[in-house]
Amino acid sequence: MFENEPLIPKHGGYRKLKSFQIAQLVYDVTVRFCNRYIDKRSRTHDQMVQAARSGVQNIAEGSKASGTSKKTELKLTNVARASLEELRLDYEDFLRHRGLRLWNAKDPRGKGLIGRRCTTADGVAGWVREQHGQPGPTGLSGPKQKPPATSSSKSTRSSPFSASTYPEIAANAALVLITVACSLLDRQLASLAATFEREGGFTERLYRVRKNARGTTG
């Protein structure tokens, strides 16, 4: 199984990782979102951008370090996952503090965005514009229904009978992408852990390579 095993295997191909690609998209979307909806002088603006950036950078750094340290790769990939979880909470806070709806996991708009397979922030922004102004939580055109009577007509909360606002759609779109990235990272971490348990890290590889080398020359 380990015959002709190189001391330092191929590594650093993070740009081909789907987790990196989606995390990078989340970063680009977050920069645009924060510049539009969050005060640039606020701490929240910096925190959200840095959390998104951390998700991208730690996936890349972990991949580059994997040649000589699987432990470091595991650690940094987990840091990326934690950073995106922090970012998720920031987006949820944004919605809650403004009385905007957080879409549930079964909302068809989330599946629609995933199915669109956007690769750029411009692509996501285009999808957001398509959803804006469409009645109902499904985002489908059709006969409008009268909203139920409420005690106040000044509430900014989006109801199932009202068109969603740009901030609501944009924040939920980011959350959908974060969920995808986190799911990919969870699977990546599980795979890395299984490989580490089965093959060990650099120290074990060094031992095997030296042992094989002595056997070849002996």
mmCIF file of C-alpha atoms in Angstrom:
data_model
loop_
_atom_site.group_PDB
_atom_site.id
_atom_site.type_symbol
_atom_site.label_atom_id
_atom_site.label_comp_id
_atom_site.label_asym_id
_atom_site.label_seq_id
_atom_site.Cartn_x
_atom_site.Cartn_y
_atom_site.Cartn_z
ATOM 1 C CA MET A 1 0.000 0.000 0.000
ATOM 2 C CA PHE A 2 2.818 2.388 0.905
ATOM 3 C CA GLU A 3 5.353 1.076 -1.606
ATOM 4 C CA ASN A 4 7.174 3.884 -3.453
ATOM 5 C CA GLU A 5 5.471 6.402 -1.171
ATOM 6 C CA PRO A 6 6.981 9.903 -1.552
ATOM 7 C CA LEU A 7 8.163 11.694 1.567
ATOM 8 C CA ILE A 8 6.208 14.804 0.640
ATOM 9 C CA PRO A 9 3.083 13.944 -1.373
ATOM 10 C CA LYS A 10 1.359 16.239 -3.820
ATOM 11 C CA HIS A 11 -0.399 19.000 -1.954
ATOM 12 C CA GLY A 12 -1.692 22.540 -2.225
ATOM 13 C CA GLY A 13 -4.408 21.939 -4.820
ATOM 14 C CA TYR A 14 -6.893 23.967 -2.812
ATOM 15 C CA ARG A 15 -8.245 25.870 -5.821
ATOM 16 C CA LYS A 16 -9.820 22.643 -7.046
ATOM 17 C CA LEU A 17 -11.587 22.057 -3.718
ATOM 18 C CA LYS A 18 -15.317 22.765 -3.902
ATOM 19 C CA SER A 19 -15.179 23.955 -0.292
ATOM 20 C CA PHE A 20 -12.596 26.605 -1.251
ATOM 21 C CA GLN A 21 -14.595 27.733 -4.281
ATOM 22 C CA ILE A 22 -17.810 28.202 -2.293
ATOM 23 C CA ALA A 23 -15.977 29.831 0.635
ATOM 24 C CA GLN A 24 -14.378 32.282 -1.792
ATOM 25 C CA LEU A 25 -17.814 33.051 -3.227
ATOM 26 C CA VAL A 26 -19.114 33.628 0.317
ATOM 27 C CA TYR A 27 -16.250 36.066 0.898
ATOM 28 C CA ASP A 28 -16.962 38.016 -2.297
ATOM 29 C CA VAL A 29 -20.688 38.138 -1.509
ATOM 30 C CA THR A 30 -19.998 39.239 2.072
ATOM 31 C CA VAL A 31 -17.720 42.100 1.013
ATOM 32 C CA ARG A 32 -20.447 43.371 -1.319
ATOM 33 C CA PHE A 33 -23.181 42.854 1.293
ATOM 34 C CA CYS A 34 -21.276 44.664 4.053
ATOM 35 C CA ASN A 35 -20.368 47.595 1.833
ATOM 36 C CA ARG A 36 -24.023 48.013 0.935
ATOM 37 C CA TYR A 37 -25.863 47.264 4.182
ATOM 38 C CA ILE A 38 -23.375 47.611 7.068
ATOM 39 C CA ASP A 39 -21.789 50.869 8.226
ATOM 40 C CA LYS A 40 -18.163 50.719 7.068
ATOM 41 C CA ARG A 41 -17.087 52.367 10.315
ATOM 42 C CA SER A 42 -18.746 49.709 12.452
ATOM 43 C CA ARG A 43 -16.986 46.791 14.078
ATOM 44 C CA THR A 44 -19.551 44.421 12.600
ATOM 45 C CA HIS A 45 -18.454 45.331 9.074
ATOM 46 C CA ASP A 46 -14.840 44.383 9.797
ATOM 47 C CA GLN A 47 -15.801 41.257 11.740
ATOM 48 C CA MET A 48 -17.984 39.866 8.974
ATOM 49 C CA VAL A 49 -15.435 40.534 6.240
ATOM 50 C CA GLN A 50 -12.609 39.065 8.324
ATOM 51 C CA ALA A 51 -14.644 35.963 9.240
ATOM 52 C CA ALA A 52 -15.399 35.371 5.548
ATOM 53 C CA ARG A 53 -11.750 35.926 4.637
ATOM 54 C CA SER A 54 -10.627 33.543 7.376
ATOM 55 C CA GLY A 55 -12.776 30.819 5.880
ATOM 56 C CA VAL A 56 -11.006 31.141 2.537
ATOM 57 C CA GLN A 57 -7.462 31.685 3.785
ATOM 58 C CA ASN A 58 -7.426 28.805 6.252
ATOM 59 C CA ILE A 59 -8.612 26.285 3.660
ATOM 60 C CA ALA A 60 -5.772 27.396 1.391
ATOM 61 C CA GLU A 61 -3.159 27.463 4.152
ATOM 62 C CA GLY A 62 -4.193 24.046 5.439
ATOM 63 C CA SER A 63 -3.933 22.573 1.952
ATOM 64 C CA LYS A 64 -0.448 24.019 1.451
ATOM 65 C CA ALA A 65 0.683 22.733 4.857
ATOM 66 C CA SER A 66 -0.640 19.226 4.272
ATOM 67 C CA GLY A 67 2.566 18.064 2.589
ATOM 68 C CA THR A 68 4.415 17.982 5.902
ATOM 69 C CA SER A 69 1.640 18.217 8.484
ATOM 70 C CA LYS A 70 -1.756 16.556 8.252
ATOM 71 C CA LYS A 71 -2.360 17.766 11.802
ATOM 72 C CA THR A 72 -1.982 21.376 10.672
ATOM 73 C CA GLU A 73 -4.277 20.750 7.719
ATOM 74 C CA LEU A 74 -6.945 19.364 10.031
ATOM 75 C CA LYS A 75 -6.567 22.259 12.454
ATOM 76 C CA LEU A 76 -6.734 24.996 9.823
ATOM 77 C CA THR A 77 -9.638 23.393 7.975
ATOM 78 C CA ASN A 78 -11.512 23.318 11.265
ATOM 79 C CA VAL A 79 -10.650 26.996 11.837
ATOM 80 C CA ALA A 80 -12.154 27.755 8.417
ATOM 81 C CA ARG A 81 -15.310 25.886 9.410
ATOM 82 C CA ALA A 82 -15.533 27.805 12.703
ATOM 83 C CA SER A 83 -15.032 31.142 10.942
ATOM 84 C CA LEU A 84 -17.935 30.453 8.599
ATOM 85 C CA GLU A 85 -20.097 29.480 11.569
ATOM 86 C CA GLU A 86 -19.287 32.849 13.145
ATOM 87 C CA LEU A 87 -20.244 34.551 9.893
ATOM 88 C CA ARG A 88 -23.520 32.617 9.811
ATOM 89 C CA LEU A 89 -24.439 34.037 13.215
ATOM 90 C CA ASP A 90 -23.642 37.574 12.051
ATOM 91 C CA TYR A 91 -26.033 37.245 9.111
ATOM 92 C CA GLU A 92 -28.722 35.798 11.374
ATOM 93 C CA ASP A 93 -28.229 38.722 13.779
ATOM 94 C CA PHE A 94 -28.594 41.145 10.874
ATOM 95 C CA LEU A 95 -31.983 39.662 10.002
ATOM 96 C CA ARG A 96 -33.207 39.422 13.590
ATOM 97 C CA HIS A 97 -32.261 42.976 14.550
ATOM 98 C CA ARG A 98 -34.128 44.358 11.542
ATOM 99 C CA GLY A 99 -37.210 42.208 11.890
ATOM 100 C CA LEU A 100 -36.524 40.369 8.633
ATOM 101 C CA ARG A 101 -37.385 36.751 7.970
ATOM 102 C CA LEU A 102 -34.798 33.977 8.233
ATOM 103 C CA TRP A 103 -35.659 31.417 5.581
ATOM 104 C CA ASN A 104 -36.060 27.854 6.777
ATOM 105 C CA ALA A 105 -34.179 24.949 5.246
ATOM 106 C CA LYS A 106 -37.175 23.960 3.111
ATOM 107 C CA ASP A 107 -37.638 27.359 1.487
ATOM 108 C CA PRO A 108 -37.573 26.679 -2.287
ATOM 109 C CA ARG A 109 -35.615 29.857 -2.911
ATOM 110 C CA GLY A 110 -32.612 28.317 -1.183
ATOM 111 C CA LYS A 111 -32.774 25.276 -3.424
ATOM 112 C CA GLY A 112 -33.200 27.578 -6.393
ATOM 113 C CA LEU A 113 -30.013 29.458 -5.555
ATOM 114 C CA ILE A 114 -28.071 26.221 -5.108
ATOM 115 C CA GLY A 115 -29.411 24.950 -8.409
ATOM 116 C CA ARG A 116 -28.261 28.147 -10.123
ATOM 117 C CA ARG A 117 -24.639 27.194 -9.339
ATOM 118 C CA CYS A 118 -23.436 30.793 -9.210
ATOM 119 C CA THR A 119 -19.658 31.189 -9.350
ATOM 120 C CA THR A 120 -19.394 34.946 -8.855
ATOM 121 C CA ALA A 121 -20.853 37.614 -6.584
ATOM 122 C CA ASP A 122 -22.353 39.204 -9.698
ATOM 123 C CA GLY A 123 -24.189 35.965 -10.391
ATOM 124 C CA VAL A 124 -25.611 35.898 -6.864
ATOM 125 C CA ALA A 125 -26.571 39.593 -7.114
ATOM 126 C CA GLY A 126 -28.428 38.834 -10.332
ATOM 127 C CA TRP A 127 -30.355 36.056 -8.620
ATOM 128 C CA VAL A 128 -31.237 38.413 -5.746
ATOM 129 C CA ARG A 129 -32.617 40.965 -8.214
ATOM 130 C CA GLU A 130 -34.752 38.263 -9.831
ATOM 131 C CA GLN A 131 -36.262 37.318 -6.471
ATOM 132 C CA HIS A 132 -36.995 40.885 -5.381
ATOM 133 C CA GLY A 133 -40.592 41.969 -5.739
ATOM 134 C CA GLN A 134 -41.952 38.498 -6.383
ATOM 135 C CA PRO A 135 -44.920 37.755 -4.087
ATOM 136 C CA GLY A 136 -45.032 34.936 -1.601
ATOM 137 C CA PRO A 137 -42.333 32.955 0.189
ATOM 138 C CA THR A 138 -41.850 30.721 -2.839
ATOM 139 C CA GLY A 139 -40.809 33.595 -5.075
ATOM 140 C CA LEU A 140 -43.264 32.396 -7.723
ATOM 141 C CA SER A 141 -45.571 34.680 -9.651
ATOM 142 C CA GLY A 142 -49.271 34.200 -9.172
ATOM 143 C CA PRO A 143 -52.368 35.776 -7.669
ATOM 144 C CA LYS A 144 -51.568 37.840 -4.607
ATOM 145 C CA GLN A 145 -53.258 36.924 -1.366
ATOM 146 C CA LYS A 146 -54.447 39.458 1.150
ATOM 147 C CA PRO A 147 -52.229 39.619 4.241
ATOM 148 C CA PRO A 148 -53.798 38.748 7.582
ATOM 149 C CA ALA A 149 -54.875 41.628 9.787
ATOM 150 C CA THR A 150 -52.152 42.877 12.127
ATOM 151 C CA SER A 151 -52.080 45.256 15.044
ATOM 152 C CA SER A 152 -49.515 47.445 13.324
ATOM 153 C CA SER A 153 -48.990 48.240 9.677
ATOM 154 C CA LYS A 154 -45.530 49.684 10.325
ATOM 155 C CA SER A 155 -43.743 46.406 10.942
ATOM 156 C CA THR A 156 -40.799 45.799 8.622
ATOM 157 C CA ARG A 157 -41.006 42.030 9.050
ATOM 158 C CA SER A 158 -41.566 40.214 5.787
ATOM 159 C CA SER A 159 -44.660 38.026 5.964
ATOM 160 C CA PRO A 160 -45.506 35.014 3.766
ATOM 161 C CA PHE A 161 -47.810 37.363 1.840
ATOM 162 C CA SER A 162 -45.361 40.198 1.201
ATOM 163 C CA ALA A 163 -42.487 40.685 -1.182
ATOM 164 C CA SER A 164 -39.112 40.234 0.449
ATOM 165 C CA THR A 165 -36.778 43.206 0.663
ATOM 166 C CA TYR A 166 -33.331 43.330 -0.925
ATOM 167 C CA PRO A 167 -31.526 43.071 2.463
ATOM 168 C CA GLU A 168 -33.586 40.022 3.430
ATOM 169 C CA ILE A 169 -32.953 38.211 0.161
ATOM 170 C CA ALA A 170 -29.255 39.109 0.085
ATOM 171 C CA ALA A 171 -28.647 37.998 3.681
ATOM 172 C CA ASN A 172 -30.511 34.731 3.198
ATOM 173 C CA ALA A 173 -28.679 34.084 -0.057
ATOM 174 C CA ALA A 174 -25.390 34.426 1.816
ATOM 175 C CA LEU A 175 -26.679 32.059 4.491
ATOM 176 C CA VAL A 176 -27.581 29.465 1.869
ATOM 177 C CA LEU A 177 -24.043 29.614 0.470
ATOM 178 C CA ILE A 178 -22.539 29.427 3.965
ATOM 179 C CA THR A 179 -24.597 26.309 4.675
ATOM 180 C CA VAL A 180 -23.255 24.695 1.504
ATOM 181 C CA ALA A 181 -19.665 25.627 2.396
ATOM 182 C CA CYS A 182 -20.026 24.307 5.951
ATOM 183 C CA SER A 183 -21.491 21.029 4.699
ATOM 184 C CA LEU A 184 -18.567 20.582 2.312
ATOM 185 C CA LEU A 185 -16.070 21.367 5.077
ATOM 186 C CA ASP A 186 -17.745 18.890 7.439
ATOM 187 C CA ARG A 187 -17.261 16.149 4.860
ATOM 188 C CA GLN A 188 -13.718 17.310 4.167
ATOM 189 C CA LEU A 189 -12.856 17.198 7.869
ATOM 190 C CA ALA A 190 -14.325 13.711 8.221
ATOM 191 C CA SER A 191 -12.247 12.503 5.264
ATOM 192 C CA LEU A 192 -9.064 14.107 6.617
ATOM 193 C CA ALA A 193 -9.628 12.575 10.038
ATOM 194 C CA ALA A 194 -10.203 9.110 8.573
ATOM 195 C CA THR A 195 -7.041 9.361 6.471
ATOM 196 C CA PHE A 196 -5.025 10.521 9.477
ATOM 197 C CA GLU A 197 -6.261 7.613 11.590
ATOM 198 C CA ARG A 198 -5.472 5.135 8.821
ATOM 199 C CA GLU A 199 -2.115 6.450 7.615
ATOM 200 C CA GLY A 200 -0.825 8.748 10.343
ATOM 201 C CA GLY A 201 0.952 12.017 9.687
ATOM 202 C CA PHE A 202 4.354 13.179 8.474
ATOM 203 C CA THR A 203 6.274 11.371 11.242
ATOM 204 C CA GLU A 204 4.755 8.020 10.313
ATOM 205 C CA ARG A 205 5.340 8.695 6.632
ATOM 206 C CA LEU A 206 8.974 9.582 7.296
ATOM 207 C CA TYR A 207 9.418 6.286 9.130
ATOM 208 C CA ARG A 208 7.840 4.302 6.293
ATOM 209 C CA VAL A 209 9.891 6.036 3.603
ATOM 210 C CA ARG A 210 13.157 5.466 5.463
ATOM 211 C CA LYS A 211 12.236 1.864 6.146
ATOM 212 C CA ASN A 212 11.405 1.265 2.493
ATOM 213 C CA ALA A 213 14.639 2.950 1.436
ATOM 214 C CA ARG A 214 16.723 0.713 3.697
ATOM 215 C CA GLY A 215 14.903 -2.342 2.417
ATOM 216 C CA THR A 216 15.627 -1.364 -1.166
ATOM 217 C CA THR A 217 19.339 -0.798 -0.599
ATOM 218 C CA GLY A 218 19.816 -3.724 1.758
#
